[in-house]
mmCIF file of C-alpha atoms in Angstrom:
data_model
loop_
_atom_site.group_PDB
_atom_site.id
_atom_site.type_symbol
_atom_site.label_atom_id
_atom_site.label_comp_id
_atom_site.label_asym_id
_atom_site.label_seq_id
_atom_site.Cartn_x
_atom_site.Cartn_y
_atom_site.Cartn_z
ATOM 1 C CA MET A 1 0.052 -0.096 -0.162
ATOM 2 C CA LYS A 2 1.355 3.615 -0.866
ATOM 3 C CA ILE A 3 -0.398 6.380 0.606
ATOM 4 C CA TYR A 4 0.054 9.446 -1.447
ATOM 5 C CA LYS A 5 -2.352 11.926 0.502
ATOM 6 C CA LEU A 6 -4.832 11.868 3.049
ATOM 7 C CA PRO A 7 -7.472 14.611 3.349
ATOM 8 C CA GLU A 8 -7.566 16.944 6.492
ATOM 9 C CA ASP A 9 -11.357 15.889 6.885
ATOM 10 C CA PRO A 10 -12.019 12.808 4.707
ATOM 11 C CA GLU A 11 -15.802 11.941 4.487
ATOM 12 C CA ALA A 12 -16.000 9.124 1.656
ATOM 13 C CA PHE A 13 -13.884 6.578 -0.209
ATOM 14 C CA ILE A 14 -13.935 5.985 -3.953
ATOM 15 C CA PHE A 15 -13.006 2.372 -4.492
ATOM 16 C CA ASP A 16 -12.068 0.927 -7.859
ATOM 17 C CA ILE A 17 -13.184 -3.066 -7.911
ATOM 18 C CA ASP A 18 -11.301 -5.184 -9.964
ATOM 19 C CA SER A 19 -7.858 -6.196 -8.594
ATOM 20 C CA THR A 20 -8.735 -3.592 -5.850
ATOM 21 C CA LEU A 21 -11.653 -5.280 -3.905
ATOM 22 C CA TYR A 22 -10.238 -8.886 -4.853
ATOM 23 C CA THR A 23 -7.193 -10.599 -6.249
ATOM 24 C CA ASN A 24 -7.758 -13.201 -8.703
ATOM 25 C CA ASN A 25 -5.359 -13.467 -11.522
ATOM 26 C CA ALA A 26 -7.747 -15.816 -13.660
ATOM 27 C CA TYR A 27 -10.416 -13.480 -13.474
ATOM 28 C CA ALA A 28 -8.248 -10.292 -14.276
ATOM 29 C CA PHE A 29 -6.902 -12.073 -17.390
ATOM 30 C CA GLU A 30 -10.375 -13.123 -18.579
ATOM 31 C CA GLN A 31 -12.029 -9.726 -18.083
ATOM 32 C CA VAL A 32 -9.535 -8.447 -20.657
ATOM 33 C CA ASP A 33 -9.220 -11.725 -23.029
ATOM 34 C CA CYS A 34 -13.041 -12.375 -23.453
ATOM 35 C CA GLN A 35 -13.101 -8.998 -24.921
ATOM 36 C CA VAL A 36 -10.042 -9.352 -27.163
ATOM 37 C CA ARG A 37 -11.348 -12.584 -28.399
ATOM 38 C CA GLU A 38 -14.833 -10.750 -29.268
ATOM 39 C CA PHE A 39 -12.924 -8.091 -30.806
ATOM 40 C CA ALA A 40 -11.169 -10.759 -33.012
ATOM 41 C CA ARG A 41 -14.431 -12.612 -33.682
ATOM 42 C CA GLU A 42 -16.199 -9.650 -35.258
ATOM 43 C CA ARG A 43 -12.831 -8.653 -37.257
ATOM 44 C CA GLY A 44 -12.436 -12.079 -38.529
ATOM 45 C CA ILE A 45 -8.990 -12.582 -37.133
ATOM 46 C CA SER A 46 -7.365 -14.849 -34.892
ATOM 47 C CA ALA A 47 -7.321 -14.472 -31.164
ATOM 48 C CA GLU A 48 -3.703 -14.401 -30.949
ATOM 49 C CA GLU A 49 -3.352 -11.519 -33.908
ATOM 50 C CA ALA A 50 -5.964 -9.415 -31.775
ATOM 51 C CA ARG A 51 -4.135 -9.952 -28.269
ATOM 52 C CA ARG A 52 -0.676 -8.702 -30.164
ATOM 53 C CA MET A 53 -2.617 -5.660 -31.729
ATOM 54 C CA VAL A 54 -4.032 -4.793 -28.149
ATOM 55 C CA SER A 55 -0.508 -5.385 -26.666
ATOM 56 C CA ASP A 56 1.228 -3.306 -29.062
ATOM 57 C CA TYR A 57 -1.068 -0.477 -28.768
ATOM 58 C CA ARG A 58 -0.790 -0.412 -25.175
ATOM 59 C CA ARG A 59 3.016 -0.518 -25.436
ATOM 60 C CA LYS A 60 3.292 2.204 -27.917
ATOM 61 C CA PHE A 61 1.205 4.325 -25.956
ATOM 62 C CA GLY A 62 3.241 4.012 -22.933
ATOM 63 C CA LEU A 63 5.997 4.916 -24.858
ATOM 64 C CA GLU A 64 4.373 8.000 -26.069
ATOM 65 C CA ASN A 65 3.037 9.103 -22.792
ATOM 66 C CA ASN A 66 5.621 8.963 -20.308
ATOM 67 C CA GLY A 67 4.908 5.390 -19.336
ATOM 68 C CA LYS A 68 1.142 5.862 -18.748
ATOM 69 C CA LYS A 69 -0.985 3.211 -19.001
ATOM 70 C CA ILE A 70 -4.402 3.070 -21.181
ATOM 71 C CA SER A 71 -7.457 1.303 -20.534
ATOM 72 C CA LEU A 72 -8.938 -1.731 -22.373
ATOM 73 C CA GLY A 73 -11.873 0.636 -23.339
ATOM 74 C CA ASN A 74 -9.919 3.313 -24.668
ATOM 75 C CA THR A 75 -7.587 0.753 -26.360
ATOM 76 C CA LEU A 76 -10.534 -0.688 -28.298
ATOM 77 C CA LEU A 77 -11.973 2.622 -29.234
ATOM 78 C CA ALA A 78 -8.710 3.338 -30.781
ATOM 79 C CA PHE A 79 -9.657 0.415 -33.049
ATOM 80 C CA GLY A 80 -13.051 1.428 -33.701
ATOM 81 C CA VAL A 81 -14.854 -0.159 -31.211
ATOM 82 C CA PRO A 82 -17.337 2.411 -29.566
ATOM 83 C CA ILE A 83 -17.561 2.549 -25.810
ATOM 84 C CA GLU A 84 -21.120 1.571 -26.078
ATOM 85 C CA LYS A 85 -20.175 -1.950 -27.744
ATOM 86 C CA SER A 86 -17.494 -2.355 -25.035
ATOM 87 C CA VAL A 87 -20.323 -2.104 -22.592
ATOM 88 C CA GLU A 88 -22.637 -4.446 -24.226
ATOM 89 C CA TRP A 89 -19.669 -6.999 -24.698
ATOM 90 C CA ARG A 90 -18.737 -6.977 -21.139
ATOM 91 C CA LYS A 91 -22.409 -7.298 -19.985
ATOM 92 C CA LYS A 92 -22.760 -10.335 -22.033
ATOM 93 C CA LEU A 93 -19.290 -11.935 -21.428
ATOM 94 C CA LEU A 94 -18.248 -11.042 -17.633
ATOM 95 C CA GLU A 95 -19.555 -13.659 -15.251
ATOM 96 C CA PRO A 96 -17.656 -12.759 -12.057
ATOM 97 C CA ALA A 97 -19.223 -15.540 -9.540
ATOM 98 C CA ASP A 98 -17.280 -18.236 -12.057
ATOM 99 C CA PHE A 99 -14.223 -16.847 -10.453
ATOM 100 C CA LEU A 100 -14.784 -14.958 -7.194
ATOM 101 C CA THR A 101 -16.020 -15.961 -3.802
ATOM 102 C CA TYR A 102 -17.325 -14.405 -0.391
ATOM 103 C CA ASP A 103 -14.424 -12.573 1.324
ATOM 104 C CA GLU A 104 -15.077 -12.437 4.965
ATOM 105 C CA LYS A 105 -12.113 -10.387 5.695
ATOM 106 C CA LEU A 106 -13.188 -7.741 3.034
ATOM 107 C CA VAL A 107 -16.583 -7.759 4.675
ATOM 108 C CA GLU A 108 -15.303 -6.711 8.231
ATOM 109 C CA GLU A 109 -13.101 -4.251 6.710
ATOM 110 C CA LEU A 110 -15.888 -2.362 4.850
ATOM 111 C CA LYS A 111 -18.014 -2.794 8.156
ATOM 112 C CA ILE A 112 -15.701 -0.722 10.139
ATOM 113 C CA LEU A 113 -15.008 2.087 7.148
ATOM 114 C CA SER A 114 -18.628 2.191 6.688
ATOM 115 C CA GLU A 115 -19.312 3.293 10.315
ATOM 116 C CA LYS A 116 -17.622 6.631 9.660
ATOM 117 C CA TYR A 117 -17.269 7.162 6.027
ATOM 118 C CA LYS A 118 -19.256 6.973 2.733
ATOM 119 C CA MET A 119 -18.290 4.825 0.195
ATOM 120 C CA ILE A 120 -18.985 4.347 -3.676
ATOM 121 C CA CYS A 121 -17.453 2.407 -6.562
ATOM 122 C CA VAL A 122 -16.043 3.775 -9.868
ATOM 123 C CA THR A 123 -15.146 1.155 -12.507
ATOM 124 C CA ASN A 124 -14.303 0.900 -16.076
ATOM 125 C CA ASN A 125 -16.931 -2.070 -16.238
ATOM 126 C CA PRO A 126 -20.444 -1.309 -16.670
ATOM 127 C CA VAL A 127 -22.717 -1.179 -13.664
ATOM 128 C CA LEU A 128 -24.311 -4.858 -14.288
ATOM 129 C CA PRO A 129 -21.180 -6.744 -13.897
ATOM 130 C CA ALA A 130 -19.580 -4.530 -11.411
ATOM 131 C CA ARG A 131 -22.566 -5.143 -9.055
ATOM 132 C CA LYS A 132 -22.206 -8.946 -9.746
ATOM 133 C CA THR A 133 -18.882 -8.823 -8.651
ATOM 134 C CA LEU A 134 -19.660 -6.918 -5.435
ATOM 135 C CA GLU A 135 -22.500 -9.753 -4.837
ATOM 136 C CA ALA A 136 -20.022 -12.382 -5.568
ATOM 137 C CA ILE A 137 -17.409 -11.145 -2.915
ATOM 138 C CA GLY A 138 -20.234 -10.400 -0.550
ATOM 139 C CA VAL A 139 -19.900 -6.290 -0.265
ATOM 140 C CA SER A 140 -22.814 -5.175 -2.454
ATOM 141 C CA SER A 141 -24.578 -3.611 0.390
ATOM 142 C CA PHE A 142 -21.763 -1.196 1.170
ATOM 143 C CA PHE A 143 -22.030 0.337 -2.116
ATOM 144 C CA PRO A 144 -25.602 1.655 -2.736
ATOM 145 C CA GLU A 145 -24.149 3.514 -6.032
ATOM 146 C CA ILE A 146 -21.752 2.351 -8.722
ATOM 147 C CA VAL A 147 -20.430 4.613 -11.189
ATOM 148 C CA GLY A 148 -19.622 2.244 -14.181
ATOM 149 C CA LEU A 149 -18.531 2.576 -17.592
ATOM 150 C CA ASP A 150 -22.291 3.057 -18.816
ATOM 151 C CA THR A 151 -22.714 5.799 -16.437
ATOM 152 C CA CYS A 152 -20.792 8.338 -18.292
ATOM 153 C CA TYR A 153 -19.681 6.485 -21.147
ATOM 154 C CA LYS A 154 -16.081 7.338 -20.095
ATOM 155 C CA SER A 155 -13.261 5.141 -19.236
ATOM 156 C CA LYS A 156 -11.049 6.215 -16.257
ATOM 157 C CA PRO A 157 -8.973 8.087 -16.258
ATOM 158 C CA ALA A 158 -11.486 10.430 -17.772
ATOM 159 C CA LEU A 159 -12.613 13.239 -15.248
ATOM 160 C CA GLU A 160 -16.303 12.353 -15.684
ATOM 161 C CA PRO A 161 -16.832 9.287 -13.574
ATOM 162 C CA PHE A 162 -14.821 10.984 -10.679
ATOM 163 C CA GLN A 163 -17.066 14.211 -10.875
ATOM 164 C CA THR A 164 -19.961 11.978 -10.872
ATOM 165 C CA ALA A 165 -19.034 9.896 -7.829
ATOM 166 C CA CYS A 166 -18.465 13.175 -6.180
ATOM 167 C CA ARG A 167 -21.718 14.679 -6.955
ATOM 168 C CA LEU A 168 -23.587 11.236 -5.622
ATOM 169 C CA LEU A 169 -21.732 11.309 -2.576
ATOM 170 C CA ASN A 170 -22.840 14.814 -2.264
ATOM 171 C CA LEU A 171 -19.119 15.892 -1.470
ATOM 172 C CA PRO A 172 -16.413 17.914 -2.687
ATOM 173 C CA ALA A 173 -13.272 15.985 -4.077
ATOM 174 C CA GLU A 174 -11.253 17.494 -1.282
ATOM 175 C CA ASN A 175 -13.239 15.159 1.215
ATOM 176 C CA CYS A 176 -12.824 11.882 -0.766
ATOM 177 C CA ILE A 177 -10.018 9.533 -0.853
ATOM 178 C CA ALA A 178 -9.711 7.321 -4.149
ATOM 179 C CA VAL A 179 -8.445 3.800 -3.700
ATOM 180 C CA GLY A 180 -7.354 1.471 -6.523
ATOM 181 C CA ASP A 181 -4.478 -0.795 -7.957
ATOM 182 C CA ARG A 182 -3.361 1.253 -10.877
ATOM 183 C CA TYR A 183 -1.815 4.701 -10.274
ATOM 184 C CA ASP A 184 -2.549 6.168 -13.982
ATOM 185 C CA MET A 185 -6.113 5.018 -13.879
ATOM 186 C CA ASP A 186 -7.421 5.214 -10.280
ATOM 187 C CA ILE A 187 -5.287 7.658 -8.201
ATOM 188 C CA SER A 188 -3.260 10.123 -10.812
ATOM 189 C CA LEU A 189 -6.366 12.049 -11.701
ATOM 190 C CA PRO A 190 -8.345 12.296 -7.875
ATOM 191 C CA LEU A 191 -4.719 13.788 -6.870
ATOM 192 C CA GLU A 192 -5.212 16.543 -9.396
ATOM 193 C CA MET A 193 -8.925 16.996 -8.357
ATOM 194 C CA GLY A 194 -7.956 17.412 -4.696
ATOM 195 C CA MET A 195 -8.440 14.092 -3.432
ATOM 196 C CA GLY A 196 -6.602 11.606 -1.275
ATOM 197 C CA GLY A 197 -5.224 8.602 -2.953
ATOM 198 C CA ILE A 198 -4.367 5.035 -1.720
ATOM 199 C CA LEU A 199 -2.569 2.781 -4.175
ATOM 200 C CA VAL A 200 -2.913 -0.962 -3.280
ATOM 201 C CA SER A 201 -1.458 -4.106 -4.917
ATOM 202 C CA GLY A 202 -4.631 -6.187 -4.322
ATOM 203 C CA VAL A 203 -7.368 -6.758 -1.543
ATOM 204 C CA GLU A 204 -4.647 -7.749 1.033
ATOM 205 C CA ASP A 205 -3.920 -3.923 1.273
ATOM 206 C CA VAL A 206 -7.533 -3.060 1.484
ATOM 207 C CA TYR A 207 -7.896 -5.154 4.849
ATOM 208 C CA GLN A 208 -5.653 -2.825 6.132
ATOM 209 C CA ILE A 209 -7.003 0.905 5.223
ATOM 210 C CA HIS A 210 -8.724 1.337 8.402
ATOM 211 C CA LYS A 211 -5.307 1.212 10.186
ATOM 212 C CA SER A 212 -3.996 3.667 8.021
ATOM 213 C CA MET A 213 -6.758 6.322 8.666
ATOM 214 C CA LEU A 214 -6.146 6.115 12.757
#
């Protein structure tokens, strides 16, 4: 865990979901690869060729942007796949319950946090699979609102999803803390907005967040 900044008066956490509220390498891979396979099917190319196209584009983007990462949604957009189509693919293809199970330690951690802070999720997945993910790990009740890819039709690190989260929380950015596993996607822009930021390497770090707030 790396704490970049904590607000003077924190009132809410804005959580990423995937590879933040759970750690599951198989599902992390499948989330990307199922869409790449669908892209290959629609283009009439092999899955291997599609994987190479995506990998090459992301590598080139990093080289041209000081090492920054680009989301899969924005990568596919560069290949002519509208965000709306990415949303439909994810709704159709993602089944988190095939990979994820109830996480008692996470439930206990979020119970502690929810006693003092508001919480919301901002994810690059649509709301439907995001909600299914939270249900699979047992924490859906802690997040009455999810800002998903089909909320703003913008993929993090766009400004709109984070602005929407603040509006739903009815709080200024300065009173919020963003938590996620990818600095470029989840933390960098929130810091620019005035939020706090906590970078995690997986759910094991999330289990310790309340201790960092003491």
